[in-house]
Tab-separated table of C-alpha atoms in Angstrom:
chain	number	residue	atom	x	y	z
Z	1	UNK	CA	140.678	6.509	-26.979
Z	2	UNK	CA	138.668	3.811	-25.371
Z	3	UNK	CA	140.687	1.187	-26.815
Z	4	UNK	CA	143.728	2.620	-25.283
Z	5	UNK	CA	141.851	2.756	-22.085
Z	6	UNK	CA	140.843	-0.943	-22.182
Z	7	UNK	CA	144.277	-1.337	-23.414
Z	8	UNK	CA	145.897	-0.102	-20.160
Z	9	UNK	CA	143.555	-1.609	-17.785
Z	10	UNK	CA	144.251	-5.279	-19.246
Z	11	UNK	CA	147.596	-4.382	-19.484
Z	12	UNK	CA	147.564	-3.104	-15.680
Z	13	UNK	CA	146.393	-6.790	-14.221
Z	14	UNK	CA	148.656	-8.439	-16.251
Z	15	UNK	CA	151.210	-6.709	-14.964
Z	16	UNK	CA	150.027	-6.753	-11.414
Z	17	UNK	CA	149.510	-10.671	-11.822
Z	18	UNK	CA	153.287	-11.075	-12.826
Z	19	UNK	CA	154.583	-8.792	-9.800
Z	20	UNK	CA	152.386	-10.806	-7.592
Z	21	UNK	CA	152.174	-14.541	-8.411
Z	22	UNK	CA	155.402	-14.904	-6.241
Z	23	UNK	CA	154.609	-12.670	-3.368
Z	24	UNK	CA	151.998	-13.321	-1.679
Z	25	UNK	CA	152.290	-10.698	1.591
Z	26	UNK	CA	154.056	-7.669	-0.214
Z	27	UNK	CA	152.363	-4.017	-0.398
Z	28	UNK	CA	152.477	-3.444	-4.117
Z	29	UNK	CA	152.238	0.055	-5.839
Z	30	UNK	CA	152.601	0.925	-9.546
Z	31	UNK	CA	151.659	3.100	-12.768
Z	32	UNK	CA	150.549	1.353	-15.548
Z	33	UNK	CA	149.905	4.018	-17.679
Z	34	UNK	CA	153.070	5.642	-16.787
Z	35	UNK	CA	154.741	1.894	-17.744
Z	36	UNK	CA	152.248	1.807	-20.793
Z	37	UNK	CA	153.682	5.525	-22.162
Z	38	UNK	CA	157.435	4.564	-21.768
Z	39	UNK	CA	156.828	1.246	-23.799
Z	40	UNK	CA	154.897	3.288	-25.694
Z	41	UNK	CA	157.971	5.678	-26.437
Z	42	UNK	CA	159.972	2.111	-27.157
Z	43	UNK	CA	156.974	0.605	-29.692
Z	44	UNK	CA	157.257	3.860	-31.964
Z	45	UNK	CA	160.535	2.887	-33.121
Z	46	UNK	CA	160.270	-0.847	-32.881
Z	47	UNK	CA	160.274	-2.903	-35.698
Z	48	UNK	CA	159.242	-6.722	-36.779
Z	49	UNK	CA	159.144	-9.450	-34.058
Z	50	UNK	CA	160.248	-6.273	-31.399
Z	51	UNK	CA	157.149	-4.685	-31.948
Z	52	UNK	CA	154.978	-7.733	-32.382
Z	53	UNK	CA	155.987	-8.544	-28.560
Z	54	UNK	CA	155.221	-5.472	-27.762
Z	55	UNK	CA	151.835	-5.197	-29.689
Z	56	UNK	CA	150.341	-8.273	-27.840
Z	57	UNK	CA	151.871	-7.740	-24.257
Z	58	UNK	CA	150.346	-4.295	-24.537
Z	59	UNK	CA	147.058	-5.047	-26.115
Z	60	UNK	CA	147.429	-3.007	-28.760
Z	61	UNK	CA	146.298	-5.921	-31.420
Z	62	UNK	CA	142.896	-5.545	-30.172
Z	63	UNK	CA	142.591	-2.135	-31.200
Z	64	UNK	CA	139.944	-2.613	-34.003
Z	65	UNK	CA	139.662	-2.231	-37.709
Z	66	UNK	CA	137.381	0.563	-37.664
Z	67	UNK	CA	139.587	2.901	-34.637
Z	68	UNK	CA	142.282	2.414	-36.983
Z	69	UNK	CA	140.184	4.900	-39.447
Z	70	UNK	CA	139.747	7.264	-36.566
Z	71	UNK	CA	143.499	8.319	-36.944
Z	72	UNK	CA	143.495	10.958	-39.502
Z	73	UNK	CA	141.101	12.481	-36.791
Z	74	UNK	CA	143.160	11.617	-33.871
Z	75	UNK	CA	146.022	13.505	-35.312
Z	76	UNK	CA	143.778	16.436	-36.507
Z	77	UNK	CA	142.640	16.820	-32.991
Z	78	UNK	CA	146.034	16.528	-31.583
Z	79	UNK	CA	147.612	19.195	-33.764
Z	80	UNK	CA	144.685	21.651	-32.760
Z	81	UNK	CA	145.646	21.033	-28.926
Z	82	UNK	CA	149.193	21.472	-29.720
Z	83	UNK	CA	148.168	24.641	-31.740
Z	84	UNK	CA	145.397	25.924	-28.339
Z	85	UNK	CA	147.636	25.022	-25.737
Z	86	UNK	CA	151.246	26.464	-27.755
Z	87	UNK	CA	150.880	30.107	-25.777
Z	88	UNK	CA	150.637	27.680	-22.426
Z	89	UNK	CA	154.295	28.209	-20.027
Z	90	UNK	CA	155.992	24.877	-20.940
Z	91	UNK	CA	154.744	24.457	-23.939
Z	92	UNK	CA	157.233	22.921	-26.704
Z	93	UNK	CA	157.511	24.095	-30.175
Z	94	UNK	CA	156.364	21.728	-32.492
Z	95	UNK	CA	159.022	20.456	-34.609
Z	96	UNK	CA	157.489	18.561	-37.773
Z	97	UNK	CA	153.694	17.965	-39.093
Z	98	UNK	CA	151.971	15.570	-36.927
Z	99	UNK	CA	150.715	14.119	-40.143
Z	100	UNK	CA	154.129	13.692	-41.511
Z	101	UNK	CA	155.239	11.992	-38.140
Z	102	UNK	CA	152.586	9.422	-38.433
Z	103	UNK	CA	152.591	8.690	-41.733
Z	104	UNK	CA	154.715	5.807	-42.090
Z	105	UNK	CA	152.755	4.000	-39.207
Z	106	UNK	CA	149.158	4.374	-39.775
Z	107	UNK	CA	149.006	1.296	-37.600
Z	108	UNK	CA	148.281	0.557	-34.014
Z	109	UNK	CA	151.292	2.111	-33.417
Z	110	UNK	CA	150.352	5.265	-35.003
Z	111	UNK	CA	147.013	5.473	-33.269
Z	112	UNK	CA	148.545	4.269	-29.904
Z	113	UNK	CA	150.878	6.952	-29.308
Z	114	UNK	CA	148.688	9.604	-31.045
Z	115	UNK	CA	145.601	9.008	-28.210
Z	116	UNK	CA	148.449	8.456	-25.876
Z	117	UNK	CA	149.125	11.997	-26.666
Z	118	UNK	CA	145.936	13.363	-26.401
Z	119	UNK	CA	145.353	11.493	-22.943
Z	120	UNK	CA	149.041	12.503	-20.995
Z	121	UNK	CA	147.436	16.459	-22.094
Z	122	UNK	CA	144.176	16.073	-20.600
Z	123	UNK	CA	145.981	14.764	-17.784
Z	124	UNK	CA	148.271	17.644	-17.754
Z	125	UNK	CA	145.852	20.313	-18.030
Z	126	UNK	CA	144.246	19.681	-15.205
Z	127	UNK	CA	147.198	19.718	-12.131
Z	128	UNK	CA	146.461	22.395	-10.524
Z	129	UNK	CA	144.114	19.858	-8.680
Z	130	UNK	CA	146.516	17.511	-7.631
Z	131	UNK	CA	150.778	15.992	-8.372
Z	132	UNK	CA	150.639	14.011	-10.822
Z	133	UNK	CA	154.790	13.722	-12.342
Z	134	UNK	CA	155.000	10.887	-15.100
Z	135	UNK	CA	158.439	11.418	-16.023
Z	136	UNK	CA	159.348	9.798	-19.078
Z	137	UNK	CA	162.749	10.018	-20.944
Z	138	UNK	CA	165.420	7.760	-22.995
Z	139	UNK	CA	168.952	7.906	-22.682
Z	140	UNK	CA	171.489	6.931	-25.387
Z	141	UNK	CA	174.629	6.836	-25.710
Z	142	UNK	CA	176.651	9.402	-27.552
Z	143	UNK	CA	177.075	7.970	-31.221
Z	144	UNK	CA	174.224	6.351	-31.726
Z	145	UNK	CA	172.082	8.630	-34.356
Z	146	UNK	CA	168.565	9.485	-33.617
Z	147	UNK	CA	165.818	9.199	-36.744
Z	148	UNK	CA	164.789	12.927	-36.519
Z	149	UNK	CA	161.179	12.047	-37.529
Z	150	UNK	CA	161.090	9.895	-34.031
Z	151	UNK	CA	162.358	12.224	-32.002
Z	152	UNK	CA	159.526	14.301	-33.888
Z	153	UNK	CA	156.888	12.298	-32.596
Z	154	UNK	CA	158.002	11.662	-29.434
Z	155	UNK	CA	158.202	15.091	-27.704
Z	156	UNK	CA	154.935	15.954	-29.463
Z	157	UNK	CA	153.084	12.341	-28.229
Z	158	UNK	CA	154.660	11.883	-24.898
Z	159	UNK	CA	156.316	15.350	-24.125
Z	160	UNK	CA	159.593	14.141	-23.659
Z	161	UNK	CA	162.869	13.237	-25.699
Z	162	UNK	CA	165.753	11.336	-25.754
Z	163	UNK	CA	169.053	12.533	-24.102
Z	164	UNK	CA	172.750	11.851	-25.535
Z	165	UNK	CA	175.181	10.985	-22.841
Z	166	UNK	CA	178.905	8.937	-22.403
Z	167	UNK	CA	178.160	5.962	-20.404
Z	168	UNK	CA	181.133	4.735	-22.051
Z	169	UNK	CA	183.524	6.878	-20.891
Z	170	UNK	CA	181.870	8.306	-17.958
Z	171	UNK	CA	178.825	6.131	-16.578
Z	172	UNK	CA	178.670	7.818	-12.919
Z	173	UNK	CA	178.317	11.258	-14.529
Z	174	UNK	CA	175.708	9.828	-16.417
Z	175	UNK	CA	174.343	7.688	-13.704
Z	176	UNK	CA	174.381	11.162	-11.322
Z	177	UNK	CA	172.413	13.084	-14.606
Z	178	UNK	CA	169.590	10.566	-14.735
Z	179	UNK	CA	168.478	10.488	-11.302
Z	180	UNK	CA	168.817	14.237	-11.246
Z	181	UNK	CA	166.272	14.699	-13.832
Z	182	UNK	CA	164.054	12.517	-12.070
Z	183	UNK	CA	164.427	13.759	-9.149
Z	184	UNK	CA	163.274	17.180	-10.241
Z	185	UNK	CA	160.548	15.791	-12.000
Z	186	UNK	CA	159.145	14.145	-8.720
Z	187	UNK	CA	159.167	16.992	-6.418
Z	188	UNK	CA	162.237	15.650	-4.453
Z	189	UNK	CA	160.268	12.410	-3.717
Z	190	UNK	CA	162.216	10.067	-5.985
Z	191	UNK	CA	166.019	9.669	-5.587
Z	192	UNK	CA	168.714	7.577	-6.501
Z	193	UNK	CA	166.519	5.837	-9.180
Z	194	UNK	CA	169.532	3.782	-10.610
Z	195	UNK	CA	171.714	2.587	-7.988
Z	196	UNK	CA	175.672	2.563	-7.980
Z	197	UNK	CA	176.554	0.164	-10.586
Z	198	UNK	CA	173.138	-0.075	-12.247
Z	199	UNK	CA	174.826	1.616	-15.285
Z	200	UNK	CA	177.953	0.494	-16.796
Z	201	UNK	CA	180.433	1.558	-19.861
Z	202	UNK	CA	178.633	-1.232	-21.476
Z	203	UNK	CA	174.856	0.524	-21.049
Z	204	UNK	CA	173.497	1.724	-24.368
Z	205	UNK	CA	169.984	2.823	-23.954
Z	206	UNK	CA	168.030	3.739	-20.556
Z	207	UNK	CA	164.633	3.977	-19.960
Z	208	UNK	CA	163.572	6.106	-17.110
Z	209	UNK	CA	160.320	5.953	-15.941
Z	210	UNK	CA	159.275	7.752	-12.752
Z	211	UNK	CA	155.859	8.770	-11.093
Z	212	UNK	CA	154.984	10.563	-8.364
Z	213	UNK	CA	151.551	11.555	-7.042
Z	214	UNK	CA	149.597	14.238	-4.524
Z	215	UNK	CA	145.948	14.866	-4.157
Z	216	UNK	CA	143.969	15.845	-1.321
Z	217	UNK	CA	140.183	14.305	-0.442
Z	218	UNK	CA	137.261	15.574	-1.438
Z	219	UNK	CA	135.564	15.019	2.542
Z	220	UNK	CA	139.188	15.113	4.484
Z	221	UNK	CA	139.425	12.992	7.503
Z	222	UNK	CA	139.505	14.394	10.647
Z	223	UNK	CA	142.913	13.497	12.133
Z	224	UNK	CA	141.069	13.828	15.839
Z	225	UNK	CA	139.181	10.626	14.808
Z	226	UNK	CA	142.891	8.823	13.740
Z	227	UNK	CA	143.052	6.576	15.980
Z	228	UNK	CA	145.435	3.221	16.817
Z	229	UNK	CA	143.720	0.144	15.313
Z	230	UNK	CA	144.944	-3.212	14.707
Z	231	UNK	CA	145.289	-4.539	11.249
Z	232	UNK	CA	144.951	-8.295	10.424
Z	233	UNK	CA	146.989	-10.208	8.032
Z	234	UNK	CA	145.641	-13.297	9.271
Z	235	UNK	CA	143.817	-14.558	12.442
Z	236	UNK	CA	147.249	-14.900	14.061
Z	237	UNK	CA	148.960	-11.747	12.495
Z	238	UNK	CA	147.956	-8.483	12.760
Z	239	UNK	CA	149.645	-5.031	13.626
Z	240	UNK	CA	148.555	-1.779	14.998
Z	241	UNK	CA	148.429	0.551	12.391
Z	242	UNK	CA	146.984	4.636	12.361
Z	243	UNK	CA	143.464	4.080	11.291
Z	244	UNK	CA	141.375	7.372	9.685
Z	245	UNK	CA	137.846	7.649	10.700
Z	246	UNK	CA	134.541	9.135	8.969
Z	247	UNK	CA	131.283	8.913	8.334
Z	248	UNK	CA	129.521	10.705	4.741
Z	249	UNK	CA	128.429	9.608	1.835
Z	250	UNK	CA	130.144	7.765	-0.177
Z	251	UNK	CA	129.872	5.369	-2.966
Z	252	UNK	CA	129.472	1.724	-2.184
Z	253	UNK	CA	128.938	-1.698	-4.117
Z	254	UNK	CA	129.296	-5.038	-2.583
Z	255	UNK	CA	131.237	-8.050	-5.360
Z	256	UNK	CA	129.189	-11.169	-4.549
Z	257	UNK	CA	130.659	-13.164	-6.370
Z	258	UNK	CA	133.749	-12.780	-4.400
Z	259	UNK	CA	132.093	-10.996	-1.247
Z	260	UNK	CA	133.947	-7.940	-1.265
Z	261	UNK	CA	132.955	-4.347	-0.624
Z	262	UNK	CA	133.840	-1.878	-3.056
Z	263	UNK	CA	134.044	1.699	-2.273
Z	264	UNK	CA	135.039	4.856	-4.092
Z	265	UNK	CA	137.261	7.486	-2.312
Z	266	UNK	CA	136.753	10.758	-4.664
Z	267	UNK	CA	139.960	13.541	-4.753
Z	268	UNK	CA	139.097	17.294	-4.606
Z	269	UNK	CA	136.918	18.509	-7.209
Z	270	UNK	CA	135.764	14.730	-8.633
Z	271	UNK	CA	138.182	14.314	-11.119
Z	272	UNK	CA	140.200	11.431	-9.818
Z	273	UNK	CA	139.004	8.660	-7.203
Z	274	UNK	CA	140.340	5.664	-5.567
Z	275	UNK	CA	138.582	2.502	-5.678
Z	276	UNK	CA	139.079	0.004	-2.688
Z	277	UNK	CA	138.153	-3.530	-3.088
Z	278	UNK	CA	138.323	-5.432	0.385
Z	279	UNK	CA	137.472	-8.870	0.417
Z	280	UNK	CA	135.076	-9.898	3.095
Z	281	UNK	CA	137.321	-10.512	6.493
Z	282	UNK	CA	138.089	-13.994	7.548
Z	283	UNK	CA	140.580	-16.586	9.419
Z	284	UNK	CA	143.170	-15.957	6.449
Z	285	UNK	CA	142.608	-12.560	4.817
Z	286	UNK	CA	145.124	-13.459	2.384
Z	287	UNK	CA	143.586	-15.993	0.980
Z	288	UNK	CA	140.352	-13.445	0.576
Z	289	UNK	CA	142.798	-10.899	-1.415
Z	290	UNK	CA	144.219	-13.849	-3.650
Z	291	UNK	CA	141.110	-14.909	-4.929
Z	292	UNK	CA	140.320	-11.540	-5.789
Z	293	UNK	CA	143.516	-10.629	-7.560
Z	294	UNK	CA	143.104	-14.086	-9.460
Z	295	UNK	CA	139.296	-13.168	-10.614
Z	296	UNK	CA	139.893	-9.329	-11.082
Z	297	UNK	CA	139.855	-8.446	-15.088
Z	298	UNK	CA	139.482	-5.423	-16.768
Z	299	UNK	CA	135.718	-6.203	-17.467
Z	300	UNK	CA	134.774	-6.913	-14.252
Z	301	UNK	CA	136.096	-4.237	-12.768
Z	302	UNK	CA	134.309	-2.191	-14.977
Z	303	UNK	CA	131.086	-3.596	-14.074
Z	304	UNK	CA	131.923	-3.598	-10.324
Z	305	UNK	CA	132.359	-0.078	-10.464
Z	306	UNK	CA	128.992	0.819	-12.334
Z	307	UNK	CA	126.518	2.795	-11.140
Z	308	UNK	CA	124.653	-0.770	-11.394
Z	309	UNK	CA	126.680	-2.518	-8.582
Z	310	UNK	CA	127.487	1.048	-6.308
Z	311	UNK	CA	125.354	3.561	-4.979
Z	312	UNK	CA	125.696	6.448	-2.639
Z	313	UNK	CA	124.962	5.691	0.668
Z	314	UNK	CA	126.049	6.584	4.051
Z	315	UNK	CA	129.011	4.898	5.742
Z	316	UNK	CA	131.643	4.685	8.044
Z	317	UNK	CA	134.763	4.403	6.360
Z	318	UNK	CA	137.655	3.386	8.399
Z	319	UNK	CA	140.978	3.165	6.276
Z	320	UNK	CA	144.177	3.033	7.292
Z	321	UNK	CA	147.504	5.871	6.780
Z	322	UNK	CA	149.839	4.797	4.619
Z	323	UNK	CA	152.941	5.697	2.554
Z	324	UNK	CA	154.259	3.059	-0.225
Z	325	UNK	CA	157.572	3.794	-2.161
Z	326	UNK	CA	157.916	0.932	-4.864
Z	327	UNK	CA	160.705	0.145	-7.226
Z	328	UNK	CA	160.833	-2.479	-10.327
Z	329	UNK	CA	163.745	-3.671	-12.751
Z	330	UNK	CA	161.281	-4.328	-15.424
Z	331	UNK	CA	163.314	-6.106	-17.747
Z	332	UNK	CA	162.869	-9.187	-16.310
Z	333	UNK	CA	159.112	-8.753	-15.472
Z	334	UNK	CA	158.345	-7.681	-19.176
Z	335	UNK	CA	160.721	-10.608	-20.525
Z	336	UNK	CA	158.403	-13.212	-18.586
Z	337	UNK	CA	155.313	-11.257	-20.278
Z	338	UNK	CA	156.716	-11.554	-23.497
Z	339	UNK	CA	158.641	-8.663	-24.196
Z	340	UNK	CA	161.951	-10.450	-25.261
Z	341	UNK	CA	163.848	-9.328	-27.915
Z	342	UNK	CA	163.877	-4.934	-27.295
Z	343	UNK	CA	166.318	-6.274	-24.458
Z	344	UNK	CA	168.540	-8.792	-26.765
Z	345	UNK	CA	171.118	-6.873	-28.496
Z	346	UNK	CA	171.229	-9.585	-30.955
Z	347	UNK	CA	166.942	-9.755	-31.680
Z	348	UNK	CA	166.509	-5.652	-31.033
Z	349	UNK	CA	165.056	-4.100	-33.593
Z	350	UNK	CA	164.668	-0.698	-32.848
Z	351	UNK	CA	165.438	0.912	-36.618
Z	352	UNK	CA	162.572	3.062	-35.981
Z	353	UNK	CA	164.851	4.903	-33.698
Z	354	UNK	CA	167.944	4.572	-35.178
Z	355	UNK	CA	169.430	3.356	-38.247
Z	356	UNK	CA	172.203	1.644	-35.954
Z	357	UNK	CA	170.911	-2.177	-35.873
Z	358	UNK	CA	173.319	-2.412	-32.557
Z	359	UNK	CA	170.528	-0.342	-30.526
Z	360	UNK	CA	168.942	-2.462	-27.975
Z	361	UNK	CA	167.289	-1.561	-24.260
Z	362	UNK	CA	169.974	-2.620	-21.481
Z	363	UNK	CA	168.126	-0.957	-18.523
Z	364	UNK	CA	163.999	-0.321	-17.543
Z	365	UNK	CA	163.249	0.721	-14.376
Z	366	UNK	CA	160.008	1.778	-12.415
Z	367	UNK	CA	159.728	3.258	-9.006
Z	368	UNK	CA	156.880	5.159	-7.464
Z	369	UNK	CA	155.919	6.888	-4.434
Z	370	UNK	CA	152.076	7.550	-2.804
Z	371	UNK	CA	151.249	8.929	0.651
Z	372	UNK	CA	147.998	8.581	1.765
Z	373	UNK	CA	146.933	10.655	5.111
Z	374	UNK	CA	143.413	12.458	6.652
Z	375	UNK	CA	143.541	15.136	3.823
Z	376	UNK	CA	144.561	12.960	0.963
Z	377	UNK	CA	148.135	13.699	0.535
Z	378	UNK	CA	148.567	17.313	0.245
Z	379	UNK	CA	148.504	19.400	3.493
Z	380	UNK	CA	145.678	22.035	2.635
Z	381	UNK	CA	142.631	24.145	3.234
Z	382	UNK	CA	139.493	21.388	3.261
Z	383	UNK	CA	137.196	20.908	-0.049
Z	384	UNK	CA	134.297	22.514	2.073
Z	385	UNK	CA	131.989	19.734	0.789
Z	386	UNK	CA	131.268	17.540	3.949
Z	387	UNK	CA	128.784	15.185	4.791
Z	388	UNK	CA	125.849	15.628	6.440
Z	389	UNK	CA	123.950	13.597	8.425
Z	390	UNK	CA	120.594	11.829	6.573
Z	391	UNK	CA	117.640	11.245	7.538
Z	392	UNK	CA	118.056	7.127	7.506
Z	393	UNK	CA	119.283	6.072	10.762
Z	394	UNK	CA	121.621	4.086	9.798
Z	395	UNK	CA	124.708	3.256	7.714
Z	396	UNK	CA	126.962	0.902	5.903
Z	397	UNK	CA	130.503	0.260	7.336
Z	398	UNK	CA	133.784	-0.341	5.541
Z	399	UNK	CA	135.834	-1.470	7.583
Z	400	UNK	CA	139.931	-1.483	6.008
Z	401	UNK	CA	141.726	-3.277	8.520
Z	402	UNK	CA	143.075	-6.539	6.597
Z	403	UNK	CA	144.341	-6.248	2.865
Z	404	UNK	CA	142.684	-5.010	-0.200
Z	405	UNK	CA	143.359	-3.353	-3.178
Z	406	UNK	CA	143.309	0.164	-4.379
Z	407	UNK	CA	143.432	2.124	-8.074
Z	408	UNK	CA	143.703	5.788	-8.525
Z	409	UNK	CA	141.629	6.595	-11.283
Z	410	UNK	CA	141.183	9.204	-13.707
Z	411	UNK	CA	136.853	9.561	-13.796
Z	412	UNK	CA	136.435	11.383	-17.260
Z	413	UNK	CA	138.591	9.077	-19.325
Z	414	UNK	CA	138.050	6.154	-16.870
Z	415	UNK	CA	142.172	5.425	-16.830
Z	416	UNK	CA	143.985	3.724	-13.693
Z	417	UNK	CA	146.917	5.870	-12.964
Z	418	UNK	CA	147.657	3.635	-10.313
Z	419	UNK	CA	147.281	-0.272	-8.848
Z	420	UNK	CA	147.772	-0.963	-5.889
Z	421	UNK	CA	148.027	-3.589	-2.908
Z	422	UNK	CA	148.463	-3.494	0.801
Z	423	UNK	CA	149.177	-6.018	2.396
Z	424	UNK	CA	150.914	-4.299	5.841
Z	425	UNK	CA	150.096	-0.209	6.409
């Protein structure tokens, strides 16, 4: 699974640097594992030059020789999960043999969407903690046949499956159906996904990809210390914005090479954190978060976040409140990373799916939604676990009032669930 992790992460600034290079001032906020697991559903069925593309936009070439043994194991494991967790509310029946599924692609592929599996269930199992709604599902359209052996795998890798419906004859039903779905699947919090018009008589095959996410703090901010606070864009721009205020103990790192603090924001019970990287402030704080974003890679980032660059020390966190609702067409941000030919309905080839060599993918989207507030995002009883003051007089401060960056991570398997940039509060 670490190879999918790496996997994500590189595929997460890539994706962030494409999104970006254009807009230099925009608040920024996406899932690249929920984007990795919908491609993922796409790459299971893709065939020749279609799932070359995706292979190298994903990273999944540098999955190495000797993971590619591990998957007889990786689908041993995730039949006994399927088997423990079967008597679980939700649960669905499995279809086929996971062997069987797999057997024709004991590739990248194969191994991809097997530890994909295996990751969206730990993720799963562990909710009652915080939100966390990946909602993942493909739409055809009626008369287009499905390979039964990938619908197998894909409701038992990435718990969904695809839908039939008649854009042809009726694409507002359909249209209306989608964002339903979604909308269900994100507590309310993400509607209208496709717009009027977005889907046509001409539409084929949809991708819906949706996240949504709630968590509360681990040390909740008092909302008597929120105060109004101006936030600087530049030297000349800035904005008064509601600042949260604490002091505890936190973990904290400082980037030299970039001088930048780095600071980790645990959620209830440890599992997930966010990581804030805030370039040192200056005339044009801007310019501080650009070099950052160009430098950032997956293995620095890594190393940043080590228990070799932080430690926990006492400090006065001020960070701003903040609610971010982001939407992406993705076709055209996945065509300039390479991903061509899934969208061409003369290159597609997506026989894994269907036998129907017509098939191609006419709409992607992403949107996502994040609130951030003094007890995380989820009004609630506090974690009980506040800090105390130490016997050292004083304390670091981290100061959040001009951009940085944030990722919502997932500590045990070390995944980013979430990238983000603000830019404006």
């Amino acid at each position: 699974m670490e190879s999918l992790i790496a996997a994500n992460i590189k595929f997460c600034f890539d994706f962030f640097q494409k999104i970006s290079k254009d807009v230099h001032c925009k608040n920024i906020f996406f899932s690249p594992l929920s984007i990795s697991a919908a491609l993922g559903m796409v790459h299971l069925g893709a065939r020749g030059d279609s799932a070359h593309q995706l292979n190298q936009v994903l990273h999944l070439n540098e999955f190495s020789q000797k993971e590619s043994k591990q998957l007889d194991l990786c689908l041993k494991r995730e039949e006994q999960e399927v088997h423990a967790d079967s008597s679980l509310e939700g649960q669905k029946e499995t279809t086929g043999s996971l062997p069987q599924q797999a057997e024709s692609s004991k590739d990248e592929s194969g191994l991809f969407s097997c530890c994909f599996g295996q990751l969206l269930a730990k993720l799963g199992r562990i909710k009652v903690d915080y939100t966390l709604s990946i909602a993942n599902r493909l739409y055809e359209e009626q008369g287009f046949p499905i390979r039964p052996e990938y619908l197998d795998a894909v409701i038992e890798f990435y718990h969904t499956t695809i839908e039939s419906v008649d854009f042809q004859k009726d694409a507002e039903k359909s249209r209306r159906e989608i964002n339903f779905w979604v909308e269900s699947q994100s507590q309310g919090k993400i509607k209208d996904l496709f717009s009027k018009d977005a889907i046509n008589s001409l539409t084929v095959l949809v991708l819906v990809n949706a996240v949504y996410f709630k968590a509360k703090w681990e040390k909740y901010f008092d909302s008597e210390n929120t105060v109004d606070e101006l936030f600087f864009l530049s030297e000349n721009e800035k904005k008064s914005v509601k600042m949260m205020n604490q002091t505890g103990l936190f973990r904290i790192g400082f980037v030299e090479e970039l001088k930048a603090q780095i600071l980790e924001l645990r959620y209830i019970k440890g599992k997930l954190s966010m990581i804030v990287l805030l370039p040192e402030s200056s005339a044009d704080n801007l310019k501080g978060l650009e070099e950052l974003e160009r430098s950032i890679t997956y293995e620095k980032l890594v190393a940043w976040s080590s228990s070799e660059n932080m430690s926990e020390k006492t400090v006065a966190v001020s960070f701003p409140k903040f609610i971010l609702e982001d939407s992406y067409d993705l076709i055209p941000i996945l065509q300039d990373m390479g991903i061509t030919d899934i969208f061409d309905e003369t290159k597609a080839d997506l026989t894994g799916i269907s036998p129907n060599a017509n098939l191609y993918l006419s709409k992607a989207i992403h949107k996502t939604f994040v609130e951030v507030d003094e007890n995380g995002t989820q009004a609630a009883a506090a974690s009980g676990v506040v800090g105390t003051a130490l016997s050292a007089p004083s304390w670091e401060t981290f100061n959040a009032n001009h951009p940085f960056l944030f990722f919502i991570r997932h500590n045990k398997t070390q995944t980013i669930l979430f990238c983000g940039r603000i830019c404006s509060p």
